[in-house]
């Protein structure tokens, strides 16, 4: 590490650890928003936690060194994140009696009941969320800091393809439980709707990032790439690989949550765990065989994700619920065709093209998608809007 940055690194680690600890402690309260189907509040809290960084950066002093400014930013960002979580906990406690702690009911038996809930779903969530992080760690250990920088930039940009779909998948499992209980014959239609919404939210932005990666990165981090020759090319290459993984993960999130709501998570949990264990082993072994190749960890990540979520899980779920594969094929048809139709408009952005080209091609791409998918989105939103209005008592 550069001389004089050790103290700053400690502050960053402490700030991140504080946010993680508070976030974990407050997660049951935030999860309860989804269980009670208060999805607006749930997504507002998620949005607030994602945007506090923008607020923090505004209040960083313009004077001082870059190290001092970064220390101010990470500290303020941590405090704002903690504040959002505390607000969510207090709001949930005010709305929901179940969220208010009753210390008299604390007992060893109650603790055992809580621990018994950590079953196969916890295994699936653990391995699905760790895969990218483990790859980033292995890149640093096996390939060095020079490779870590493009990977971190690539992961951050590619993650937007999945972040957009996080809100649309929020609460799907809770709604699935209710539908299965009240009208089980609607599960197939619900699965198609969820998958199509995930595809509409993910495919267009994912293809945009894939095709326009150099232009987007240049617009985002131009000065960084000017000072580091070759960094733009390597970061763009890694971004195009990782965004494929993000697209697969985001689209599959829909049906994974539906089948979790149906209580079928054990059908695929062991495979997810096995692939999660084998993935880092494969990266280490292949690096030993082929040497420190920049693309190798990302390729392993893409192959492992595609094999797990597009092959193994769908095949296993088809055995449990015949017709599943037909449902998801029908669901992704329109989003896939619309994105393929609009994608050629982004070809000029394959190489760095500047902000004018980005604005022009991007606008044409979005406009064509709106025209092609607009009516379909309205059809998907219609029944949902009726249900929301009925719950709110709005005519």
mmCIF file of C-alpha atoms in Angstrom:
data_model
loop_
_atom_site.group_PDB
_atom_site.id
_atom_site.type_symbol
_atom_site.label_atom_id
_atom_site.label_comp_id
_atom_site.label_asym_id
_atom_site.label_seq_id
_atom_site.Cartn_x
_atom_site.Cartn_y
_atom_site.Cartn_z
ATOM 1 C CA UNK A 1 0.000 0.000 0.000
ATOM 2 C CA UNK A 2 1.225 3.555 -0.669
ATOM 3 C CA UNK A 3 2.913 5.197 2.293
ATOM 4 C CA UNK A 4 0.527 7.032 4.604
ATOM 5 C CA UNK A 5 -2.638 5.215 3.485
ATOM 6 C CA UNK A 6 -2.763 2.542 6.195
ATOM 7 C CA UNK A 7 -4.828 4.727 8.528
ATOM 8 C CA UNK A 8 -7.237 5.567 5.713
ATOM 9 C CA UNK A 9 -7.601 1.874 4.871
ATOM 10 C CA UNK A 10 -8.487 1.126 8.486
ATOM 11 C CA UNK A 11 -11.160 3.839 8.460
ATOM 12 C CA UNK A 12 -12.671 2.397 5.281
ATOM 13 C CA UNK A 13 -12.733 -1.131 6.720
ATOM 14 C CA UNK A 14 -14.238 0.131 9.997
ATOM 15 C CA UNK A 15 -16.935 2.094 8.132
ATOM 16 C CA UNK A 16 -17.826 -0.866 5.916
ATOM 17 C CA UNK A 17 -17.888 -3.205 8.917
ATOM 18 C CA UNK A 18 -20.187 -0.845 10.823
ATOM 19 C CA UNK A 19 -22.628 -0.669 7.910
ATOM 20 C CA UNK A 20 -22.553 -4.453 7.518
ATOM 21 C CA UNK A 21 -23.170 -5.151 11.216
ATOM 22 C CA UNK A 22 -26.021 -2.644 11.515
ATOM 23 C CA UNK A 23 -27.502 -3.833 8.217
ATOM 24 C CA UNK A 24 -27.474 -7.461 9.364
ATOM 25 C CA UNK A 25 -29.043 -6.571 12.725
ATOM 26 C CA UNK A 26 -31.766 -4.570 10.976
ATOM 27 C CA UNK A 27 -32.407 -7.060 8.168
ATOM 28 C CA UNK A 28 -35.251 -8.934 9.952
ATOM 29 C CA UNK A 29 -37.167 -5.670 10.252
ATOM 30 C CA UNK A 30 -36.586 -4.861 6.581
ATOM 31 C CA UNK A 31 -37.548 -8.397 5.530
ATOM 32 C CA UNK A 32 -40.809 -8.001 7.426
ATOM 33 C CA UNK A 33 -41.805 -5.248 4.968
ATOM 34 C CA UNK A 34 -41.846 -7.922 2.261
ATOM 35 C CA UNK A 35 -43.631 -10.498 4.405
ATOM 36 C CA UNK A 36 -46.401 -7.982 5.139
ATOM 37 C CA UNK A 37 -46.364 -6.927 1.440
ATOM 38 C CA UNK A 38 -45.370 -3.327 2.200
ATOM 39 C CA UNK A 39 -43.245 -3.299 -0.929
ATOM 40 C CA UNK A 40 -43.219 0.482 -1.390
ATOM 41 C CA UNK A 41 -41.636 1.001 2.022
ATOM 42 C CA UNK A 42 -39.276 -1.905 1.470
ATOM 43 C CA UNK A 43 -38.017 -0.469 -1.804
ATOM 44 C CA UNK A 44 -37.824 3.063 -0.408
ATOM 45 C CA UNK A 45 -35.483 1.811 2.307
ATOM 46 C CA UNK A 46 -33.419 -0.046 -0.292
ATOM 47 C CA UNK A 47 -33.324 3.038 -2.516
ATOM 48 C CA UNK A 48 -32.287 5.241 0.413
ATOM 49 C CA UNK A 49 -29.416 2.922 1.302
ATOM 50 C CA UNK A 50 -28.269 2.969 -2.325
ATOM 51 C CA UNK A 51 -28.402 6.764 -2.682
ATOM 52 C CA UNK A 52 -26.904 7.996 0.597
ATOM 53 C CA UNK A 53 -23.507 7.992 -1.109
ATOM 54 C CA UNK A 54 -24.739 10.784 -3.384
ATOM 55 C CA UNK A 55 -25.733 12.785 -0.313
ATOM 56 C CA UNK A 56 -22.440 12.069 1.442
ATOM 57 C CA UNK A 57 -20.326 13.238 -1.491
ATOM 58 C CA UNK A 58 -22.066 16.629 -1.496
ATOM 59 C CA UNK A 59 -20.931 17.370 2.060
ATOM 60 C CA UNK A 60 -17.280 16.423 1.594
ATOM 61 C CA UNK A 61 -15.083 19.492 2.099
ATOM 62 C CA UNK A 62 -13.396 20.867 -1.002
ATOM 63 C CA UNK A 63 -10.195 21.589 0.911
ATOM 64 C CA UNK A 64 -7.629 19.058 2.030
ATOM 65 C CA UNK A 65 -5.917 16.105 0.421
ATOM 66 C CA UNK A 66 -7.629 13.314 -1.462
ATOM 67 C CA UNK A 67 -7.001 11.002 1.507
ATOM 68 C CA UNK A 68 -8.731 13.439 3.888
ATOM 69 C CA UNK A 69 -11.716 13.834 1.570
ATOM 70 C CA UNK A 70 -12.050 10.069 1.153
ATOM 71 C CA UNK A 71 -11.949 9.596 4.935
ATOM 72 C CA UNK A 72 -14.734 12.177 5.326
ATOM 73 C CA UNK A 73 -16.801 10.486 2.644
ATOM 74 C CA UNK A 74 -16.599 6.937 4.028
ATOM 75 C CA UNK A 75 -17.375 8.143 7.561
ATOM 76 C CA UNK A 76 -20.380 10.225 6.511
ATOM 77 C CA UNK A 77 -21.622 7.494 4.179
ATOM 78 C CA UNK A 78 -21.484 4.978 7.040
ATOM 79 C CA UNK A 79 -23.433 7.243 9.400
ATOM 80 C CA UNK A 80 -26.115 7.912 6.772
ATOM 81 C CA UNK A 81 -26.474 4.195 6.052
ATOM 82 C CA UNK A 82 -26.824 3.458 9.743
ATOM 83 C CA UNK A 83 -29.443 6.216 9.985
ATOM 84 C CA UNK A 84 -31.516 4.681 7.182
ATOM 85 C CA UNK A 85 -31.463 1.257 8.849
ATOM 86 C CA UNK A 86 -32.458 2.743 12.216
ATOM 87 C CA UNK A 87 -35.327 4.590 10.514
ATOM 88 C CA UNK A 88 -36.480 1.325 8.903
ATOM 89 C CA UNK A 89 -36.392 -0.462 12.268
ATOM 90 C CA UNK A 90 -38.362 2.312 13.996
ATOM 91 C CA UNK A 91 -40.898 2.528 11.141
ATOM 92 C CA UNK A 92 -41.444 -1.220 11.181
ATOM 93 C CA UNK A 93 -41.806 -1.242 14.966
ATOM 94 C CA UNK A 94 -44.451 1.484 14.734
ATOM 95 C CA UNK A 95 -46.393 -0.281 11.961
ATOM 96 C CA UNK A 96 -46.077 -3.881 13.076
ATOM 97 C CA UNK A 97 -46.533 -5.126 16.676
ATOM 98 C CA UNK A 98 -44.670 -8.298 15.706
ATOM 99 C CA UNK A 99 -41.514 -6.213 15.224
ATOM 100 C CA UNK A 100 -41.500 -4.901 18.786
ATOM 101 C CA UNK A 101 -39.145 -6.876 21.027
ATOM 102 C CA UNK A 102 -40.665 -8.747 23.976
ATOM 103 C CA UNK A 103 -37.745 -9.711 26.188
ATOM 104 C CA UNK A 104 -39.896 -11.835 28.485
ATOM 105 C CA UNK A 105 -40.377 -14.335 25.643
ATOM 106 C CA UNK A 106 -36.662 -14.815 25.051
ATOM 107 C CA UNK A 107 -35.661 -18.392 25.854
ATOM 108 C CA UNK A 108 -33.403 -21.212 24.750
ATOM 109 C CA UNK A 109 -36.324 -22.881 22.976
ATOM 110 C CA UNK A 110 -37.127 -19.684 21.061
ATOM 111 C CA UNK A 111 -33.484 -19.455 19.995
ATOM 112 C CA UNK A 112 -33.562 -23.065 18.798
ATOM 113 C CA UNK A 113 -36.703 -22.352 16.762
ATOM 114 C CA UNK A 114 -34.983 -19.389 15.124
ATOM 115 C CA UNK A 115 -31.861 -21.415 14.349
ATOM 116 C CA UNK A 116 -34.001 -24.140 12.771
ATOM 117 C CA UNK A 117 -35.096 -21.690 10.050
ATOM 118 C CA UNK A 118 -31.557 -21.528 8.653
ATOM 119 C CA UNK A 119 -32.077 -24.284 6.144
ATOM 120 C CA UNK A 120 -31.511 -24.792 2.449
ATOM 121 C CA UNK A 121 -32.595 -21.279 1.501
ATOM 122 C CA UNK A 122 -29.777 -19.848 3.614
ATOM 123 C CA UNK A 123 -27.353 -22.107 1.739
ATOM 124 C CA UNK A 124 -28.649 -20.902 -1.641
ATOM 125 C CA UNK A 125 -28.529 -17.218 -0.673
ATOM 126 C CA UNK A 126 -25.027 -17.616 0.786
ATOM 127 C CA UNK A 127 -23.474 -19.200 -2.285
ATOM 128 C CA UNK A 128 -25.333 -17.062 -4.835
ATOM 129 C CA UNK A 129 -24.218 -13.869 -3.088
ATOM 130 C CA UNK A 130 -20.634 -14.980 -2.463
ATOM 131 C CA UNK A 131 -19.700 -16.067 -5.981
ATOM 132 C CA UNK A 132 -18.732 -12.630 -7.350
ATOM 133 C CA UNK A 133 -17.035 -11.632 -4.089
ATOM 134 C CA UNK A 134 -14.968 -14.809 -4.010
ATOM 135 C CA UNK A 135 -13.888 -14.189 -7.605
ATOM 136 C CA UNK A 136 -12.804 -10.639 -6.715
ATOM 137 C CA UNK A 137 -10.767 -11.974 -3.778
ATOM 138 C CA UNK A 138 -9.112 -14.668 -5.893
ATOM 139 C CA UNK A 139 -8.265 -12.140 -8.612
ATOM 140 C CA UNK A 140 -6.431 -10.060 -6.021
ATOM 141 C CA UNK A 141 -4.591 -13.072 -4.564
ATOM 142 C CA UNK A 142 -3.754 -14.844 -7.836
ATOM 143 C CA UNK A 143 -3.420 -12.056 -10.405
ATOM 144 C CA UNK A 144 -2.376 -9.066 -8.299
ATOM 145 C CA UNK A 145 -3.527 -5.482 -7.890
ATOM 146 C CA UNK A 146 -3.096 -4.643 -11.586
ATOM 147 C CA UNK A 147 -5.911 -7.089 -12.394
ATOM 148 C CA UNK A 148 -7.991 -6.209 -9.339
ATOM 149 C CA UNK A 149 -8.605 -2.641 -10.546
ATOM 150 C CA UNK A 150 -10.326 -3.564 -13.856
ATOM 151 C CA UNK A 151 -12.297 -6.302 -12.086
ATOM 152 C CA UNK A 152 -13.615 -3.906 -9.449
ATOM 153 C CA UNK A 153 -14.641 -1.336 -12.066
ATOM 154 C CA UNK A 154 -16.239 -4.094 -14.163
ATOM 155 C CA UNK A 155 -18.171 -5.556 -11.226
ATOM 156 C CA UNK A 156 -19.487 -2.137 -10.224
ATOM 157 C CA UNK A 157 -20.693 -1.215 -13.730
ATOM 158 C CA UNK A 158 -22.092 -4.688 -14.474
ATOM 159 C CA UNK A 159 -23.965 -4.767 -11.172
ATOM 160 C CA UNK A 160 -26.393 -2.131 -12.464
ATOM 161 C CA UNK A 161 -27.862 -4.791 -14.757
ATOM 162 C CA UNK A 162 -28.965 -6.675 -11.647
ATOM 163 C CA UNK A 163 -29.684 -3.746 -9.323
ATOM 164 C CA UNK A 164 -32.554 -2.581 -11.530
ATOM 165 C CA UNK A 165 -34.131 -6.027 -11.266
ATOM 166 C CA UNK A 166 -33.768 -6.188 -7.468
ATOM 167 C CA UNK A 167 -36.819 -4.007 -6.930
ATOM 168 C CA UNK A 168 -38.989 -5.990 -9.336
ATOM 169 C CA UNK A 169 -38.115 -9.255 -7.571
ATOM 170 C CA UNK A 170 -38.702 -7.824 -4.111
ATOM 171 C CA UNK A 171 -41.487 -9.657 -2.295
ATOM 172 C CA UNK A 172 -42.044 -12.249 -5.032
ATOM 173 C CA UNK A 173 -41.596 -15.112 -2.568
ATOM 174 C CA UNK A 174 -44.139 -13.657 -0.117
ATOM 175 C CA UNK A 175 -46.726 -13.099 -2.858
ATOM 176 C CA UNK A 176 -46.103 -16.632 -4.150
ATOM 177 C CA UNK A 177 -46.977 -18.062 -0.737
ATOM 178 C CA UNK A 178 -50.281 -16.145 -0.749
ATOM 179 C CA UNK A 179 -51.167 -17.175 -4.318
ATOM 180 C CA UNK A 180 -50.346 -20.824 -3.614
ATOM 181 C CA UNK A 181 -52.634 -20.699 -0.588
ATOM 182 C CA UNK A 182 -55.566 -18.807 -2.141
ATOM 183 C CA UNK A 183 -55.497 -19.599 -5.880
ATOM 184 C CA UNK A 184 -52.860 -22.263 -6.670
ATOM 185 C CA UNK A 185 -54.073 -22.522 -10.259
ATOM 186 C CA UNK A 186 -52.599 -19.043 -10.884
ATOM 187 C CA UNK A 187 -49.012 -20.063 -10.083
ATOM 188 C CA UNK A 188 -48.064 -20.702 -13.728
ATOM 189 C CA UNK A 189 -49.384 -17.308 -14.812
ATOM 190 C CA UNK A 190 -47.617 -15.686 -11.856
ATOM 191 C CA UNK A 191 -44.341 -17.407 -12.778
ATOM 192 C CA UNK A 192 -44.574 -16.163 -16.370
ATOM 193 C CA UNK A 193 -45.348 -12.630 -15.224
ATOM 194 C CA UNK A 194 -42.461 -12.518 -12.741
ATOM 195 C CA UNK A 195 -39.993 -13.920 -15.272
ATOM 196 C CA UNK A 196 -41.110 -11.518 -18.004
ATOM 197 C CA UNK A 197 -40.835 -8.526 -15.675
ATOM 198 C CA UNK A 198 -37.333 -9.630 -14.657
ATOM 199 C CA UNK A 199 -36.349 -10.021 -18.310
ATOM 200 C CA UNK A 200 -37.718 -6.585 -19.240
ATOM 201 C CA UNK A 201 -35.882 -4.999 -16.317
ATOM 202 C CA UNK A 202 -32.603 -6.791 -17.029
ATOM 203 C CA UNK A 203 -32.010 -7.603 -20.700
ATOM 204 C CA UNK A 204 -32.069 -4.054 -22.155
ATOM 205 C CA UNK A 205 -29.687 -2.572 -19.582
ATOM 206 C CA UNK A 206 -27.488 -5.678 -19.668
ATOM 207 C CA UNK A 207 -27.122 -5.551 -23.457
ATOM 208 C CA UNK A 208 -26.448 -1.806 -23.253
ATOM 209 C CA UNK A 209 -23.588 -2.405 -20.804
ATOM 210 C CA UNK A 210 -22.245 -5.302 -22.890
ATOM 211 C CA UNK A 211 -22.161 -3.419 -26.202
ATOM 212 C CA UNK A 212 -21.297 0.056 -24.912
ATOM 213 C CA UNK A 213 -18.897 -0.895 -22.100
ATOM 214 C CA UNK A 214 -15.894 1.185 -23.326
ATOM 215 C CA UNK A 215 -18.030 4.267 -23.965
ATOM 216 C CA UNK A 216 -19.833 3.973 -20.620
ATOM 217 C CA UNK A 217 -16.580 3.449 -18.727
ATOM 218 C CA UNK A 218 -14.950 6.389 -20.469
ATOM 219 C CA UNK A 219 -17.894 8.645 -19.618
ATOM 220 C CA UNK A 220 -17.826 7.422 -16.004
ATOM 221 C CA UNK A 221 -14.072 7.274 -15.269
ATOM 222 C CA UNK A 222 -12.443 9.148 -18.123
ATOM 223 C CA UNK A 223 -9.524 10.744 -16.215
ATOM 224 C CA UNK A 224 -8.617 7.414 -14.589
ATOM 225 C CA UNK A 225 -8.208 5.729 -17.972
ATOM 226 C CA UNK A 226 -6.250 8.661 -19.398
ATOM 227 C CA UNK A 227 -3.629 8.177 -16.690
ATOM 228 C CA UNK A 228 -3.500 4.382 -17.133
ATOM 229 C CA UNK A 229 -2.908 3.214 -20.732
ATOM 230 C CA UNK A 230 -4.552 -0.119 -21.513
ATOM 231 C CA UNK A 231 -6.834 -0.037 -18.469
ATOM 232 C CA UNK A 232 -9.934 0.889 -20.507
ATOM 233 C CA UNK A 233 -9.491 -2.082 -22.830
ATOM 234 C CA UNK A 234 -8.969 -4.621 -20.048
ATOM 235 C CA UNK A 235 -11.833 -3.227 -17.961
ATOM 236 C CA UNK A 236 -14.196 -3.291 -20.960
ATOM 237 C CA UNK A 237 -13.262 -6.900 -21.698
ATOM 238 C CA UNK A 238 -13.892 -8.036 -18.120
ATOM 239 C CA UNK A 239 -17.121 -5.995 -17.950
ATOM 240 C CA UNK A 240 -18.520 -7.777 -20.999
ATOM 241 C CA UNK A 241 -17.903 -11.129 -19.365
ATOM 242 C CA UNK A 242 -19.238 -10.279 -15.922
ATOM 243 C CA UNK A 243 -22.370 -8.534 -17.207
ATOM 244 C CA UNK A 244 -23.401 -11.847 -18.804
ATOM 245 C CA UNK A 245 -23.315 -13.402 -15.334
ATOM 246 C CA UNK A 246 -25.303 -10.490 -13.899
ATOM 247 C CA UNK A 247 -27.998 -10.845 -16.597
ATOM 248 C CA UNK A 248 -28.379 -14.579 -15.973
ATOM 249 C CA UNK A 249 -28.510 -14.065 -12.218
ATOM 250 C CA UNK A 250 -31.085 -11.258 -12.432
ATOM 251 C CA UNK A 251 -33.473 -13.109 -14.761
ATOM 252 C CA UNK A 252 -33.184 -16.338 -12.769
ATOM 253 C CA UNK A 253 -33.863 -14.478 -9.510
ATOM 254 C CA UNK A 254 -37.530 -14.358 -10.474
ATOM 255 C CA UNK A 255 -38.203 -18.077 -10.769
ATOM 256 C CA UNK A 256 -35.816 -18.910 -7.907
ATOM 257 C CA UNK A 257 -37.910 -16.731 -5.584
ATOM 258 C CA UNK A 258 -41.163 -18.172 -6.898
ATOM 259 C CA UNK A 259 -40.037 -21.710 -6.152
ATOM 260 C CA UNK A 260 -38.692 -20.646 -2.773
ATOM 261 C CA UNK A 261 -42.191 -19.365 -2.031
ATOM 262 C CA UNK A 262 -43.527 -22.772 -3.090
ATOM 263 C CA UNK A 263 -41.205 -24.482 -0.609
ATOM 264 C CA UNK A 264 -39.112 -26.231 -3.275
ATOM 265 C CA UNK A 265 -35.729 -24.672 -2.513
ATOM 266 C CA UNK A 266 -34.302 -28.016 -1.321
ATOM 267 C CA UNK A 267 -34.672 -29.362 -4.885
ATOM 268 C CA UNK A 268 -31.753 -27.272 -6.127
ATOM 269 C CA UNK A 269 -29.914 -26.061 -2.992
ATOM 270 C CA UNK A 270 -27.333 -28.877 -2.988
ATOM 271 C CA UNK A 271 -26.354 -28.176 -6.591
ATOM 272 C CA UNK A 272 -25.973 -24.451 -5.886
ATOM 273 C CA UNK A 273 -23.781 -25.240 -2.868
ATOM 274 C CA UNK A 274 -21.667 -27.745 -4.820
ATOM 275 C CA UNK A 275 -21.060 -25.337 -7.713
ATOM 276 C CA UNK A 276 -20.289 -22.563 -5.222
ATOM 277 C CA UNK A 277 -17.596 -24.746 -3.640
ATOM 278 C CA UNK A 278 -16.153 -25.981 -6.947
ATOM 279 C CA UNK A 279 -16.012 -22.521 -8.568
ATOM 280 C CA UNK A 280 -13.042 -21.109 -6.564
ATOM 281 C CA UNK A 281 -11.287 -24.488 -6.730
ATOM 282 C CA UNK A 282 -11.604 -24.428 -10.530
ATOM 283 C CA UNK A 283 -10.212 -20.877 -10.699
ATOM 284 C CA UNK A 284 -7.165 -21.823 -8.615
ATOM 285 C CA UNK A 285 -6.498 -25.039 -10.585
ATOM 286 C CA UNK A 286 -6.954 -23.425 -14.007
ATOM 287 C CA UNK A 287 -4.719 -20.513 -13.033
ATOM 288 C CA UNK A 288 -2.046 -23.042 -12.087
ATOM 289 C CA UNK A 289 -2.411 -24.782 -15.465
ATOM 290 C CA UNK A 290 -2.784 -21.811 -17.843
ATOM 291 C CA UNK A 291 -1.077 -19.085 -15.835
ATOM 292 C CA UNK A 292 -2.418 -15.702 -14.653
ATOM 293 C CA UNK A 293 -4.932 -15.028 -17.443
ATOM 294 C CA UNK A 294 -7.080 -11.943 -16.845
ATOM 295 C CA UNK A 295 -10.247 -13.449 -18.351
ATOM 296 C CA UNK A 296 -10.070 -16.811 -16.595
ATOM 297 C CA UNK A 297 -11.860 -15.988 -13.283
ATOM 298 C CA UNK A 298 -14.646 -14.162 -15.133
ATOM 299 C CA UNK A 299 -15.074 -17.043 -17.587
ATOM 300 C CA UNK A 300 -15.358 -19.556 -14.741
ATOM 301 C CA UNK A 301 -17.922 -17.295 -13.057
ATOM 302 C CA UNK A 302 -20.038 -17.055 -16.228
ATOM 303 C CA UNK A 303 -19.888 -20.791 -16.943
ATOM 304 C CA UNK A 304 -20.725 -21.718 -13.338
ATOM 305 C CA UNK A 305 -23.673 -19.310 -13.192
ATOM 306 C CA UNK A 306 -25.049 -20.363 -16.582
ATOM 307 C CA UNK A 307 -24.714 -24.063 -15.759
ATOM 308 C CA UNK A 308 -26.401 -23.678 -12.368
ATOM 309 C CA UNK A 309 -29.212 -21.250 -13.152
ATOM 310 C CA UNK A 310 -29.961 -21.969 -16.813
ATOM 311 C CA UNK A 311 -29.426 -25.732 -16.895
ATOM 312 C CA UNK A 312 -29.471 -27.543 -13.549
ATOM 313 C CA UNK A 313 -32.096 -25.537 -11.656
ATOM 314 C CA UNK A 314 -34.599 -25.348 -14.574
ATOM 315 C CA UNK A 315 -34.255 -29.086 -15.290
ATOM 316 C CA UNK A 316 -34.837 -29.972 -11.648
ATOM 317 C CA UNK A 317 -37.803 -27.621 -11.381
ATOM 318 C CA UNK A 318 -39.302 -29.030 -14.594
ATOM 319 C CA UNK A 319 -39.343 -32.456 -12.951
ATOM 320 C CA UNK A 320 -41.194 -31.064 -9.940
ATOM 321 C CA UNK A 321 -43.558 -28.830 -11.891
ATOM 322 C CA UNK A 322 -44.016 -29.960 -15.519
ATOM 323 C CA UNK A 323 -44.470 -27.018 -17.858
ATOM 324 C CA UNK A 324 -41.943 -24.799 -16.081
ATOM 325 C CA UNK A 325 -39.543 -24.657 -19.039
ATOM 326 C CA UNK A 326 -42.374 -23.765 -21.412
ATOM 327 C CA UNK A 327 -43.465 -20.992 -19.035
ATOM 328 C CA UNK A 328 -40.058 -19.333 -18.858
ATOM 329 C CA UNK A 329 -39.491 -19.669 -22.616
ATOM 330 C CA UNK A 330 -42.786 -17.891 -23.238
ATOM 331 C CA UNK A 331 -41.940 -15.250 -20.643
ATOM 332 C CA UNK A 332 -38.548 -14.215 -22.045
ATOM 333 C CA UNK A 333 -39.604 -14.316 -25.717
ATOM 334 C CA UNK A 334 -40.799 -10.709 -26.095
ATOM 335 C CA UNK A 335 -38.063 -9.028 -24.004
ATOM 336 C CA UNK A 336 -35.409 -11.046 -25.844
ATOM 337 C CA UNK A 337 -36.774 -10.239 -29.316
ATOM 338 C CA UNK A 338 -37.229 -6.546 -28.489
ATOM 339 C CA UNK A 339 -33.696 -6.243 -27.128
ATOM 340 C CA UNK A 340 -32.247 -8.078 -30.139
ATOM 341 C CA UNK A 341 -34.160 -5.737 -32.466
ATOM 342 C CA UNK A 342 -32.837 -2.604 -30.746
ATOM 343 C CA UNK A 343 -29.285 -3.824 -30.062
ATOM 344 C CA UNK A 344 -27.796 -2.880 -33.504
ATOM 345 C CA UNK A 345 -28.333 0.777 -32.591
ATOM 346 C CA UNK A 346 -25.583 0.375 -29.973
ATOM 347 C CA UNK A 347 -22.934 -1.069 -32.313
ATOM 348 C CA UNK A 348 -21.246 2.364 -32.811
ATOM 349 C CA UNK A 349 -20.520 2.319 -29.054
ATOM 350 C CA UNK A 350 -18.505 -0.928 -29.198
ATOM 351 C CA UNK A 351 -15.352 1.207 -29.160
ATOM 352 C CA UNK A 352 -15.036 4.476 -27.156
ATOM 353 C CA UNK A 353 -17.287 6.916 -29.013
ATOM 354 C CA UNK A 354 -17.731 9.977 -26.813
ATOM 355 C CA UNK A 355 -20.751 11.443 -24.998
ATOM 356 C CA UNK A 356 -22.591 12.639 -28.131
ATOM 357 C CA UNK A 357 -22.642 9.175 -29.652
ATOM 358 C CA UNK A 358 -23.599 7.695 -26.288
ATOM 359 C CA UNK A 359 -26.528 10.078 -25.947
ATOM 360 C CA UNK A 360 -27.685 9.644 -29.554
ATOM 361 C CA UNK A 361 -27.403 5.865 -29.791
ATOM 362 C CA UNK A 362 -28.630 5.364 -26.236
ATOM 363 C CA UNK A 363 -31.689 7.549 -26.802
ATOM 364 C CA UNK A 364 -32.589 5.746 -30.032
ATOM 365 C CA UNK A 365 -32.127 2.384 -28.283
ATOM 366 C CA UNK A 366 -34.380 3.325 -25.370
ATOM 367 C CA UNK A 367 -37.011 4.877 -27.658
ATOM 368 C CA UNK A 368 -37.248 1.761 -29.820
ATOM 369 C CA UNK A 369 -37.550 -0.440 -26.734
ATOM 370 C CA UNK A 370 -40.322 1.764 -25.356
ATOM 371 C CA UNK A 371 -42.219 1.514 -28.646
ATOM 372 C CA UNK A 372 -41.805 -2.260 -28.922
ATOM 373 C CA UNK A 373 -42.305 -3.166 -25.251
ATOM 374 C CA UNK A 374 -44.543 -0.320 -24.085
ATOM 375 C CA UNK A 375 -47.846 -2.081 -24.681
ATOM 376 C CA UNK A 376 -46.539 -5.282 -23.120
ATOM 377 C CA UNK A 377 -45.403 -3.434 -19.989
ATOM 378 C CA UNK A 378 -48.852 -1.844 -19.663
ATOM 379 C CA UNK A 379 -50.463 -5.269 -19.930
ATOM 380 C CA UNK A 380 -48.221 -6.551 -17.151
ATOM 381 C CA UNK A 381 -48.801 -3.522 -14.937
ATOM 382 C CA UNK A 382 -52.582 -3.450 -15.382
ATOM 383 C CA UNK A 383 -53.594 -6.318 -13.063
ATOM 384 C CA UNK A 384 -50.943 -5.247 -10.564
ATOM 385 C CA UNK A 385 -52.285 -1.680 -10.445
ATOM 386 C CA UNK A 386 -55.830 -2.952 -9.896
ATOM 387 C CA UNK A 387 -54.679 -5.115 -6.998
ATOM 388 C CA UNK A 388 -52.694 -2.272 -5.405
ATOM 389 C CA UNK A 389 -55.641 0.131 -5.695
ATOM 390 C CA UNK A 390 -57.994 -2.420 -4.169
ATOM 391 C CA UNK A 391 -55.644 -2.857 -1.225
ATOM 392 C CA UNK A 392 -55.419 0.913 -0.759
ATOM 393 C CA UNK A 393 -59.167 1.382 -1.138
ATOM 394 C CA UNK A 394 -58.735 3.645 -4.178
ATOM 395 C CA UNK A 395 -61.387 3.609 -6.896
#
